[in-house]
Structure formats: structure tokens, C-alpha cells
Amino acid sequence: MLVKVSNHLTKLAEKSPAIRKQFFPSEKENECSRRAFSDPLLEEKNKKVKGLIHKYPKRVLVELSLDCLSFCRFCTRRREVSDVKKGIISSADIGRMTSYIKSQPGLNEVIFSGGDPLTVPELLIDSLNRFAKVPQIKIIRIHTRVPVSNPESFNKNVLKALERINKQKTVYFSIHFEHPDELTEETIKVIKVLRKTGAILLSQSVFLKGVNDSYKVLEELFTRLVELGVRPYYIYHCDLVKGVEHFIVPIEKEIEIMTKLRKNLSGIAYPFHIIDTPNGSGKIPVPLDFWKFDKTKFKDFDGKNIRMY
Ligand code: SF4
């Protein structure tokens, strides 16, 4: 994966080791165990038309671009993210996605992810308009890190489109946060503007060694997010991806932190703690230490045993 860090994050990184670790490469990316995958979620296998992944019965994931305003070194899709040319999506591709969605009556949700869909604002607006016309699609979700990586570049036309689409469909806007240092004045300003569009704001995070594997850091992050009107939704165990293993936190430590958070945080500030199974079967919730259980293995959606790595 190429290296790209916005000016906004470069400035923040001067003072924040947590930002430096997320966006500036380390030699550890070249260390790779034989267990690691390049596509742990089996997304390639589930690509139905260019840019569209259909893995779960009710929702599809759309990759409008493989570009981001900064590349996170721990990205699960690092096999393809930053290959901007490969990820170019045309209006005809959006047409093929729309036809596919119409052909699947069980779908009710479209998730825009990537890469970052906010790197191609005009294409995002065009696809929002086209997907919103499909009657069975009731929910639109947009996943982005632009409010963190370059808040001042947030596109005003996208805000207008969100306001408009929100009148027809329910729009969820999911922002990727890892550390309270990301909650700068500029980022908070974007959150406030986004709230006015009527979209429901969620956050997603990943446990990252040396960045947020601490009770204190996550307690502050989730408390501040919920105060700002962003509901913490998921915190993932870092996927077993080639070049990313140095970020993985031992599951025992994650459970200890999550158990302490559950004791002290309000329910609306507490996200699901999830393992995305390395066989693409789905997102398995991790239990807390209020129960006795075997932390060396878990079952996937099909009941198959998976050994913890
Ligand atoms: S913003 Fe998302 S898609 Fe882009 S590099 Fe970071 S994690 Fe990957």
C-alpha cells in the first residue's frame, strides 16, 4: 500500500504518537507470518459486478474508489486500497450496480465504503440519487474517514445531497475514529454540520496496539463521541491481514478493556466488540469477562470452530 498522509494529519502527528503510528509506515509491515491473509473477509470472491460486494443477505457494499485522503497502515483492504487506477468507477459501472441491486429483492441496504467514497464526491452524489430511486432500498450507509483525515475538504454538495436523500431514505453516516487526538476543532465542526443533515451518525474503530489498547484512551474517545452525537457502533479486533500483524492486540487484553468500559460507560457510549471471521462468514460479537469462556477459540456463523490467533 502506498504512503499518503494529509497535511492536517501530518501536523497532528507532530504532537500525537497515536496519529503517527496509524499513518506513517513502519518496517514491521514487511514481517508476515504464514497465518496472515491478504483478503481475510473473502471480498474478492463475493464481488458481483465491478465495485459491488454482496456477502450478506440484506445489504451490499459498494466501493466507489480505492483512494483515501490518507492511507491507514492497518487497512483491512490494503491488498487493493491505494491502487487508485484499478478502483476507478464509471457511470456505466453504477448502472450495472443498480441493475444488480434491482435483481436482488432481499436487499434493503447499500453501504458505501472503499477506499473512501468522499474522495469522489460527484460520483457519490450520482450514485446516491440512483440507488435512492430503487424502492426496496430503505437504508443508505456511508463509511468515511474524511472528517478525520482532512476535515476542511468536506464537500458541501455532499451535505446538500445527504439532506435531500434523507427525506426519502434513512441515511447512516459512519465515521472511522481511533483516538481522541483525532477530535480536533475542525473535525468537530464537520460532525456538527453533518448532524444538521438529519443523517444518523455512527463511529467505527479497530483495536490497535500502541494506539488505543488502553481503557483510558477508549473511555475518552467513546465518551466524547457520544457527547458530540456520534453513537459508537463497532470496535473490531484487528483483522489478520498481511503487513498489519504488528497492530493486533491480544484478545484477552481487549476483553479486559471492554469489560471495564461496560462497567463504567453509559450503554449508548458502548460499541459492539467484534471479530470478523477470517473465513468471511461474518461479524462475531466477543463476550465479556462477566462470563467464564474459552478465549482460544470461537464459532463462526455456520457453527465451525475458529482458533483465536
Ligand atoms: S480510510 Fe478506510 S479504506 Fe482508507 S486506508 Fe483507512 S481504513 Fe482503509
CSV table of C-alpha atoms and ligand atoms in Angstrom, one decimal, residues 68 71-72 75 81 114-115 145 176, ligand 1:
chain,number,residue,atom,x,y,z
A,68,CYS,CA,-8.4,7.8,0.6
A,71,PHE,CA,-3.9,5.7,4.0
A,72,CYS,CA,-4.2,3.9,7.4
A,75,CYS,CA,-6.3,-1.1,6.5
A,81,VAL,CA,-6.6,0.3,-1.3
A,114,GLY,CA,-13.9,1.8,-0.2
A,115,GLY,CA,-11.4,3.4,-0.3
A,145,ARG,CA,-12.6,8.8,7.4
A,176,HIS,CA,-13.8,5.9,11.5
B,1,SF4,S1,-9.7,5.3,5.4
B,1,SF4,FE1,-10.6,3.2,5.5
B,1,SF4,S2,-10.3,2.4,3.4
B,1,SF4,FE2,-8.9,4.2,3.6
B,1,SF4,S3,-7.0,3.3,4.3
B,1,SF4,FE3,-8.1,3.9,6.2
B,1,SF4,S4,-9.2,2.1,6.8
B,1,SF4,FE4,-8.5,1.8,4.7
